[in-house]
Amino acid sequence: MSQDTLIDEAGVPQYKLPDLFDGKPNPQYWADRRRELLETFAEHVYGRTPLEAPEGGWGPTVRSREAAPFAEATRIQFRIQVGPPGNRHAVALLLYLPEKRKGPVPVFLGLNFSGNHTIHTDPGISLPESWMFPWDGTGVVDHRATEAGRGTRAHRWPVERILERGYGLATLYCGDLAPDQQGHPRISSFRELFAPAPDPQSEWGNLGIWAWSLSRAREAISALAEVDAHRIIAIGHSRMGKAALWAAAQDPLFAAAISNNSGCLGAALSRRKFGETVAKISKGFPHWFCPRLSTYAEREEQMPVDQHMLLALIAPRPLYVSSASEDLWADPRGEFLAAVEASAAYRLFGHEGIAGTEFPEVEAPLHGDRIGYHIRRGTHNMLRYDWERFMDFMDKQWE
Ligand code: GCU
C-alpha cells in the first residue's frame, strides 16, 4: 500500500451516495430503474456485455465423469468451446457433486485465479492448457501449469466440507477466456468474436468477460439432473468476487451471490476513498474495466453509480458480503455499508436486508433477511471460516 492510501476511518471524506431509486422508491418503478443501473454500470465501469452470441457460438461438452478419489463424490469435467475454428477459445469447467443427496443439489460456482487443478490435490483434475498468471507457489513454469500446482490453493476451496454439507462446487479458471494481463493478445482475440461496443469507451474488460464465462458455466451445469438449476450461487474472492457480483447482477438465473473481500469496484463504496481507490485500481488493473472508468480517477463523487447499487441489483435474491479484519485495502467497513444501503432495494420486496448500521464485531456474523455479512479475523483470503458462514446463511434461505 502506498503512503497516500487512506486506512484511517477519521480521514474518510463526507460523501453523498447517488440515490438508489432516483427519487422513486417504489416497487413499480424498480424494474426500469434496475435496467437503467445495469446500463450505467456497463457504460461507466465494467463495459458492455454483448447481447448477441459470439461468432461460432458456444457449447459445453462433458469430457469426463468419474468418482472423485475422496469422500463420496463425483467429479465431472466439461469443456465449453467458444468461437469458430481459427479463433477458438475454451473453458475447462470442474464440478464436484456429493454422492449422498436427496434430490438435485445447490451448487457454488466461482472463478479461480490459478487453475482448476489448484483447488484440490485430486490427480484427476485436468491441467489447464491456457496461459497462466505466475502466482507464487502455484507451480507455473513459463506461463504453463504443471503438476506441482495441484492443490496449492486448496485452503480457499474446502471441497470435502462443501460436499459434506450437501452442496456441489463448480469452478473455472479466469484466464481460460481472458488472461489476467494487460494487453494479452487472447483478450483481444476473444473480443473479436463479438461486434465492438458502439462506444469504444464502454468496451468490456476482463471482469465483463469473466462474468460472461460464469453465466456460460451456470448454463452448462444447469443441464445436469443432479444440479438444482434454481439454486446456483455465484461466488468469488477479491477480483473474482467483483466478477461474481457483476455476473449475478446481469444474470437473474443466478439464485444468489457471495462476495468475499471484493473491495474496490466490488462490494466497497467508492466514495469513501478508503484503501484502494478508483485512481489506483484503474491505473493498476485497467484491463479489468471499460476505458471510461479511468476518467473517474480522483473524481469518485462524479460517478453516476456507487457500489451499493451493484449489490441492489441482486435483490431480492440472497446476497452475502464478507470482509477480513486486516484487509484494509478492500475497505471492510465500506463493504458492510454498501450492504446496508442495498437493503433498501430488498425492502421493496418485503425483505429487511440488514437492519441497522452498526458495524459488527470480528467473527460475529450478521445474517439478516436475505443479506448476510461477516468480518473474519485475519488477512485477505477466502478460508474455511468464510465458507462455513456462507453455508450457514445459504442453508437458511431454502429451509
Ligand atoms: C489487488 C487489487 C484488488 C483485488 C485483489 C485480488 O489487490 O488491487 O482490487 O481485489 O488484487 O484480486 O486479490
Coordinates of C-alpha atoms and ligand atoms in Angstrom, one line a residue:
M1 CA 0.0 0.0 0.0
S2 CA 1.4 3.4 -0.9
Q3 CA 1.7 6.1 1.6
D4 CA -1.2 8.1 0.3
T5 CA -3.6 5.1 0.9
L6 CA -6.3 6.1 3.4
I7 CA -6.5 3.5 6.1
D8 CA -7.8 5.7 8.9
E9 CA -11.5 6.0 9.4
A10 CA -11.1 9.6 10.5
G11 CA -9.9 10.5 7.1
V12 CA -13.0 9.4 5.2
P13 CA -14.4 12.4 3.4
Q14 CA -18.0 13.5 3.8
Y15 CA -19.9 11.9 0.9
K16 CA -23.3 11.6 -0.5
L17 CA -24.3 8.4 -2.3
P18 CA -26.3 8.6 -5.5
D19 CA -29.9 7.8 -4.9
L20 CA -30.6 4.1 -5.5
F21 CA -34.1 4.9 -6.6
D22 CA -33.6 8.2 -8.4
G23 CA -36.4 9.7 -6.3
K24 CA -38.9 6.9 -6.9
P25 CA -38.6 4.3 -4.2
N26 CA -41.5 2.1 -5.2
P27 CA -41.7 -1.4 -6.5
Q28 CA -43.4 -0.5 -9.8
Y29 CA -40.5 1.7 -10.8
W30 CA -37.8 -0.8 -9.8
A31 CA -37.7 -2.9 -13.0
D32 CA -37.0 0.2 -15.1
R33 CA -34.5 1.6 -12.6
R34 CA -32.7 -1.7 -12.4
R35 CA -32.3 -1.8 -16.2
E36 CA -31.0 1.8 -16.1
L37 CA -28.5 0.9 -13.4
L38 CA -27.2 -2.1 -15.3
E39 CA -26.7 0.2 -18.3
T40 CA -24.9 2.7 -16.2
F41 CA -22.5 0.1 -14.7
A42 CA -21.9 -1.2 -18.2
E43 CA -21.2 2.3 -19.7
H44 CA -19.0 3.6 -16.9
V45 CA -17.4 0.7 -15.0
Y46 CA -17.3 -2.8 -16.4
G47 CA -18.1 -2.3 -20.1
R48 CA -21.0 -3.6 -22.2
T49 CA -21.6 -7.3 -22.3
P50 CA -22.5 -8.1 -25.9
L51 CA -26.1 -9.3 -26.2
E52 CA -25.5 -11.4 -29.2
A53 CA -23.9 -14.8 -29.3
P54 CA -20.2 -14.9 -30.2
E55 CA -19.2 -15.7 -33.8
G56 CA -19.2 -19.5 -34.0
G57 CA -21.4 -19.8 -30.9
W58 CA -20.5 -21.8 -27.8
G59 CA -21.4 -25.1 -26.3
P60 CA -20.4 -27.3 -23.4
T61 CA -19.4 -31.0 -23.6
V62 CA -18.9 -33.3 -20.7
R63 CA -15.3 -34.7 -21.0
S64 CA -15.3 -37.0 -18.0
R65 CA -17.5 -38.2 -15.2
E66 CA -15.8 -40.2 -12.5
A67 CA -15.7 -41.0 -8.9
A68 CA -13.5 -38.5 -7.1
P69 CA -10.7 -40.1 -5.1
F70 CA -12.1 -38.8 -1.8
A71 CA -15.3 -38.7 0.2
E72 CA -18.3 -39.9 -1.7
A73 CA -18.2 -37.6 -4.6
T74 CA -18.5 -37.4 -8.4
R75 CA -16.1 -35.3 -10.4
I76 CA -17.4 -34.0 -13.7
Q77 CA -15.3 -32.0 -16.1
F78 CA -16.7 -30.0 -19.0
R79 CA -15.2 -28.2 -21.9
I80 CA -17.1 -25.1 -23.0
Q81 CA -16.0 -24.3 -26.5
V82 CA -16.4 -20.7 -27.7
G83 CA -15.8 -19.3 -31.3
P84 CA -15.2 -20.8 -34.7
P85 CA -12.2 -22.8 -35.9
G86 CA -9.4 -20.3 -36.4
N87 CA -10.4 -18.2 -33.3
R88 CA -11.3 -20.9 -30.8
H89 CA -11.4 -20.4 -27.1
A90 CA -12.2 -23.0 -24.5
V91 CA -13.1 -23.0 -20.8
A92 CA -12.5 -26.1 -18.6
L93 CA -15.2 -26.4 -16.0
L94 CA -14.8 -28.6 -13.0
L95 CA -17.8 -29.8 -10.9
Y96 CA -17.9 -31.9 -7.8
L97 CA -21.2 -33.3 -6.6
P98 CA -21.9 -35.1 -3.3
E99 CA -23.0 -38.7 -3.8
K100 CA -25.3 -38.5 -0.8
R101 CA -28.2 -36.4 -1.9
K102 CA -31.9 -36.4 -1.6
G103 CA -32.5 -34.6 -4.9
P104 CA -30.8 -32.0 -7.1
V105 CA -28.2 -30.1 -5.1
P106 CA -27.5 -26.4 -4.8
V107 CA -24.1 -25.5 -6.3
F108 CA -21.5 -22.8 -5.6
L109 CA -20.0 -21.6 -8.8
G110 CA -16.9 -19.4 -8.8
L111 CA -13.8 -18.5 -10.9
N112 CA -10.4 -19.4 -9.6
F113 CA -7.1 -17.4 -10.0
S114 CA -4.7 -20.2 -10.7
G115 CA -6.3 -23.1 -12.5
N116 CA -8.8 -25.8 -11.5
H117 CA -6.0 -28.2 -10.5
T118 CA -5.0 -25.8 -7.7
I119 CA -8.3 -26.2 -5.8
H120 CA -7.6 -29.8 -4.7
T121 CA -4.8 -32.4 -4.9
D122 CA -7.2 -34.7 -6.9
P123 CA -4.9 -36.1 -9.6
G124 CA -7.8 -36.5 -12.0
I125 CA -8.4 -32.7 -12.5
S126 CA -7.1 -31.8 -15.9
L127 CA -4.2 -29.4 -16.0
P128 CA -5.1 -26.1 -17.7
E129 CA -3.8 -25.6 -21.3
S130 CA -4.1 -21.8 -21.1
W131 CA -1.6 -19.1 -20.4
M132 CA -1.2 -19.0 -16.6
F133 CA -0.5 -16.0 -14.5
P134 CA 2.6 -16.9 -12.4
W135 CA 1.1 -16.6 -8.9
D136 CA 3.6 -17.5 -6.2
G137 CA 3.7 -21.1 -5.3
T138 CA 1.3 -22.4 -7.9
G139 CA 3.9 -24.4 -9.9
V140 CA 3.6 -22.2 -13.1
V141 CA 6.6 -22.6 -15.4
D142 CA 6.9 -20.3 -18.4
H143 CA 3.2 -19.4 -18.0
R144 CA 2.2 -23.0 -18.2
A145 CA 0.5 -25.1 -15.5
T146 CA 2.5 -28.1 -14.1
E147 CA 1.8 -31.0 -11.8
A148 CA 3.5 -29.0 -9.0
G149 CA 0.4 -26.7 -8.9
R150 CA -2.0 -29.4 -7.7
G151 CA -3.8 -28.4 -4.5
T152 CA -1.7 -25.2 -4.0
R153 CA -4.9 -23.2 -3.4
A154 CA -6.8 -25.9 -1.6
H155 CA -7.1 -23.7 1.5
R156 CA -9.5 -21.5 -0.4
W157 CA -11.7 -24.4 -1.5
P158 CA -12.7 -26.8 1.3
V159 CA -14.2 -29.2 -1.2
E160 CA -14.9 -32.2 1.1
R161 CA -16.6 -30.0 3.6
I162 CA -18.7 -28.3 1.0
L163 CA -19.9 -31.6 -0.3
E164 CA -20.5 -32.9 3.2
R165 CA -22.8 -30.0 3.8
G166 CA -24.9 -31.0 0.8
Y167 CA -23.6 -28.5 -1.8
G168 CA -21.9 -29.0 -5.1
L169 CA -18.9 -27.0 -6.1
A170 CA -18.1 -25.8 -9.7
T171 CA -15.1 -23.8 -10.7
L172 CA -13.3 -22.5 -13.8
Y173 CA -10.0 -20.7 -14.4
C174 CA -10.5 -17.0 -15.1
G175 CA -7.6 -17.0 -17.6
D176 CA -9.2 -19.5 -19.9
L177 CA -11.0 -16.7 -21.8
A178 CA -9.3 -13.6 -20.6
P179 CA -5.8 -13.9 -19.2
D180 CA -5.2 -11.6 -16.3
Q181 CA -2.6 -9.5 -18.0
Q182 CA -3.0 -6.1 -19.5
G183 CA -2.8 -6.2 -23.3
H184 CA -2.7 -10.0 -23.6
P185 CA -3.5 -10.9 -27.2
R186 CA -6.0 -13.6 -26.1
I187 CA -8.2 -10.9 -24.7
S188 CA -8.5 -9.1 -28.0
S189 CA -9.0 -12.3 -30.0
F190 CA -11.8 -13.2 -27.7
R191 CA -13.4 -9.7 -28.1
E192 CA -13.2 -10.2 -31.9
L193 CA -15.9 -12.8 -31.6
F194 CA -18.4 -10.1 -30.9
A195 CA -19.3 -6.8 -32.6
P196 CA -17.4 -4.0 -30.9
A197 CA -19.2 -1.8 -28.3
P198 CA -20.9 1.2 -30.1
D199 CA -18.9 3.4 -27.8
P200 CA -15.2 2.3 -27.5
Q201 CA -15.1 3.9 -24.0
S202 CA -17.5 1.2 -22.9
E203 CA -15.8 -1.8 -24.4
W204 CA -15.8 -4.7 -21.9
G205 CA -12.8 -5.6 -19.9
N206 CA -11.8 -8.8 -18.1
L207 CA -14.4 -8.5 -15.4
G208 CA -17.1 -8.4 -18.0
I209 CA -15.6 -11.4 -19.8
W210 CA -15.2 -13.3 -16.5
A211 CA -18.8 -12.6 -15.6
W212 CA -19.9 -13.8 -19.1
S213 CA -18.0 -17.0 -18.5
L214 CA -19.7 -17.6 -15.2
S215 CA -23.1 -17.4 -16.9
R216 CA -22.0 -19.9 -19.5
A217 CA -20.8 -22.2 -16.8
R218 CA -24.1 -21.8 -15.0
E219 CA -25.9 -22.9 -18.1
A220 CA -23.6 -25.9 -18.5
I221 CA -24.2 -27.2 -15.0
S222 CA -27.9 -26.4 -15.0
A223 CA -28.4 -29.0 -17.7
L224 CA -27.5 -31.8 -15.3
A225 CA -30.3 -33.5 -13.5
E226 CA -28.2 -33.7 -10.3
V227 CA -27.9 -29.9 -10.1
D228 CA -30.7 -27.7 -8.8
A229 CA -30.7 -25.1 -11.6
H230 CA -32.7 -22.8 -9.3
R231 CA -30.0 -22.8 -6.6
I232 CA -26.8 -21.9 -8.3
I233 CA -24.8 -19.4 -6.3
A234 CA -22.2 -17.1 -7.8
I235 CA -19.2 -16.8 -5.5
G236 CA -15.8 -15.2 -5.7
H237 CA -12.8 -13.9 -3.8
S238 CA -11.4 -10.5 -4.4
R239 CA -11.3 -9.7 -8.2
M240 CA -13.3 -12.9 -8.7
G241 CA -15.8 -11.5 -6.1
K242 CA -16.1 -8.4 -8.3
A243 CA -16.8 -10.7 -11.3
A244 CA -19.3 -12.8 -9.3
L245 CA -21.3 -9.7 -8.3
W246 CA -21.3 -8.4 -11.9
A247 CA -22.4 -11.8 -13.2
A248 CA -25.3 -12.1 -10.7
A249 CA -26.3 -8.5 -11.3
Q250 CA -26.7 -9.2 -15.0
D251 CA -27.9 -12.8 -15.0
P252 CA -31.1 -13.2 -13.0
L253 CA -30.8 -17.0 -13.1
F254 CA -28.1 -16.9 -10.5
A255 CA -30.0 -17.7 -7.4
A256 CA -27.7 -15.8 -5.0
A257 CA -24.3 -14.1 -4.9
I258 CA -21.4 -14.1 -2.5
S259 CA -18.7 -11.5 -2.5
N260 CA -15.6 -12.3 -0.4
N261 CA -13.1 -9.4 0.1
S262 CA -14.1 -8.0 -3.3
G263 CA -13.3 -4.4 -2.3
C264 CA -12.9 -1.6 -4.7
L265 CA -15.5 -1.8 -7.5
G266 CA -16.8 -5.0 -5.9
A267 CA -18.8 -4.5 -2.7
A268 CA -17.0 -1.5 -1.2
L269 CA -18.3 2.1 -1.5
S270 CA -16.1 4.0 -3.9
R271 CA -16.9 7.4 -2.4
R272 CA -15.2 6.6 0.9
K273 CA -11.9 6.5 -0.9
F274 CA -10.7 4.2 1.8
G275 CA -7.9 1.6 0.8
E276 CA -7.9 1.0 -2.9
T277 CA -9.4 3.9 -4.9
V278 CA -10.7 4.3 -8.4
A279 CA -7.5 6.0 -9.4
K280 CA -5.4 3.2 -8.0
I281 CA -7.4 0.3 -9.5
S282 CA -7.8 1.9 -12.9
K283 CA -4.0 2.5 -13.0
G284 CA -3.1 -0.9 -11.7
F285 CA -5.6 -3.0 -13.5
P286 CA -7.0 -1.0 -16.4
H287 CA -7.8 -4.2 -18.4
W288 CA -10.5 -5.3 -15.8
F289 CA -12.8 -2.4 -16.7
C290 CA -14.0 -0.3 -19.6
P291 CA -11.8 2.6 -20.7
R292 CA -14.2 5.2 -19.4
L293 CA -13.6 4.1 -15.8
S294 CA -10.2 5.9 -15.6
T295 CA -11.9 9.3 -16.2
Y296 CA -13.2 8.9 -12.6
A297 CA -9.8 8.7 -11.0
E298 CA -9.9 11.2 -8.1
R299 CA -13.4 12.0 -9.1
E300 CA -15.5 9.3 -7.4
E301 CA -18.1 11.9 -6.5
Q302 CA -18.8 12.4 -10.2
M303 CA -19.5 8.7 -10.8
P304 CA -23.2 8.1 -11.7
V305 CA -23.1 4.9 -9.5
D306 CA -21.7 3.6 -6.3
Q307 CA -21.3 0.0 -5.3
H308 CA -24.4 -0.2 -3.1
M309 CA -26.2 -0.1 -6.4
L310 CA -24.4 -3.1 -7.7
L311 CA -25.4 -5.0 -4.6
A312 CA -29.0 -3.8 -5.0
L313 CA -29.1 -5.4 -8.5
I314 CA -29.0 -8.8 -6.8
A315 CA -32.3 -8.1 -4.9
P316 CA -34.4 -9.9 -3.8
R317 CA -32.0 -12.8 -4.2
P318 CA -29.8 -13.8 -1.2
L319 CA -26.6 -11.8 -1.0
Y320 CA -23.6 -12.4 1.2
V321 CA -20.7 -9.9 1.7
S322 CA -17.7 -10.9 3.7
S323 CA -14.6 -9.0 4.7
A324 CA -11.4 -9.6 6.7
S325 CA -10.2 -7.5 9.6
E326 CA -6.7 -6.9 8.2
D327 CA -7.8 -6.4 4.6
L328 CA -7.9 -2.6 4.8
W329 CA -7.1 -2.4 1.0
A330 CA -10.6 -3.8 0.4
D331 CA -12.3 -1.4 2.9
P332 CA -14.3 -3.8 5.2
R333 CA -16.5 -1.1 6.6
G334 CA -17.2 0.2 3.1
E335 CA -18.3 -3.3 2.1
F336 CA -20.5 -3.5 5.1
L337 CA -22.1 -0.1 4.5
A338 CA -22.8 -0.9 0.8
A339 CA -24.7 -4.0 2.0
V340 CA -26.6 -1.8 4.5
E341 CA -27.5 0.7 1.7
A342 CA -28.5 -2.1 -0.7
S343 CA -31.0 -3.3 1.9
A344 CA -33.4 -0.6 0.7
A345 CA -33.9 -2.5 -2.6
Y346 CA -34.7 -5.7 -0.6
R347 CA -37.3 -3.8 1.3
L348 CA -39.2 -3.1 -1.9
F349 CA -39.7 -6.9 -1.9
G350 CA -40.7 -7.1 1.7
H351 CA -37.3 -8.3 3.0
E352 CA -35.4 -6.3 5.6
G353 CA -31.9 -7.0 4.3
I354 CA -29.5 -5.8 7.1
A355 CA -31.3 -3.7 9.7
G356 CA -29.3 -1.0 11.5
T357 CA -25.9 0.4 10.6
E358 CA -23.7 -0.8 13.4
F359 CA -20.5 -2.5 12.1
P360 CA -20.4 -6.0 13.6
E361 CA -17.6 -7.3 15.7
V362 CA -15.0 -9.5 14.2
E363 CA -16.3 -13.1 13.7
A364 CA -19.8 -12.1 14.8
P365 CA -21.8 -12.8 11.6
L366 CA -24.8 -10.7 10.9
H367 CA -27.3 -12.8 9.0
G368 CA -30.2 -10.6 8.1
D369 CA -33.2 -11.1 5.9
R370 CA -31.7 -12.1 2.6
I371 CA -28.4 -10.3 3.2
G372 CA -25.6 -11.7 5.3
Y373 CA -22.3 -10.1 6.3
H374 CA -19.3 -11.1 8.4
I375 CA -15.8 -9.9 9.0
R376 CA -13.3 -12.7 9.6
R377 CA -10.1 -12.2 11.7
G378 CA -7.1 -12.0 9.5
T379 CA -5.9 -11.1 6.1
H380 CA -7.2 -11.0 2.5
N381 CA -8.2 -14.6 1.7
M382 CA -11.2 -16.9 1.5
L383 CA -10.9 -19.6 4.1
R384 CA -12.9 -22.4 5.8
Y385 CA -14.3 -20.0 8.3
D386 CA -15.8 -17.9 5.5
W387 CA -17.3 -21.0 3.7
E388 CA -18.9 -22.3 6.9
R389 CA -20.7 -18.9 7.3
F390 CA -21.7 -18.8 3.7
M391 CA -23.3 -22.3 4.0
D392 CA -25.0 -21.4 7.4
F393 CA -26.6 -18.5 5.6
M394 CA -27.5 -20.3 2.4
D395 CA -29.0 -23.2 4.4
K396 CA -31.4 -20.8 5.9
Q397 CA -32.5 -19.4 2.5
W398 CA -34.0 -22.6 1.4
E399 CA -35.5 -24.1 4.5
Ligands
GCU1 C1 -5.3 -6.4 -5.9 C2 -6.4 -5.4 -6.4 C3 -7.7 -5.7 -5.8 C4 -8.1 -7.1 -6.0 C5 -7.1 -8.0 -5.4 C6 -7.3 -9.5 -5.7 O1 -5.1 -6.2 -4.6 O2 -5.9 -4.1 -6.1 O3 -8.7 -4.8 -6.4 O4 -9.4 -7.4 -5.4 O5 -5.8 -7.7 -6.1 O6 -7.9 -9.9 -6.6 O7 -6.7 -10.3 -4.9

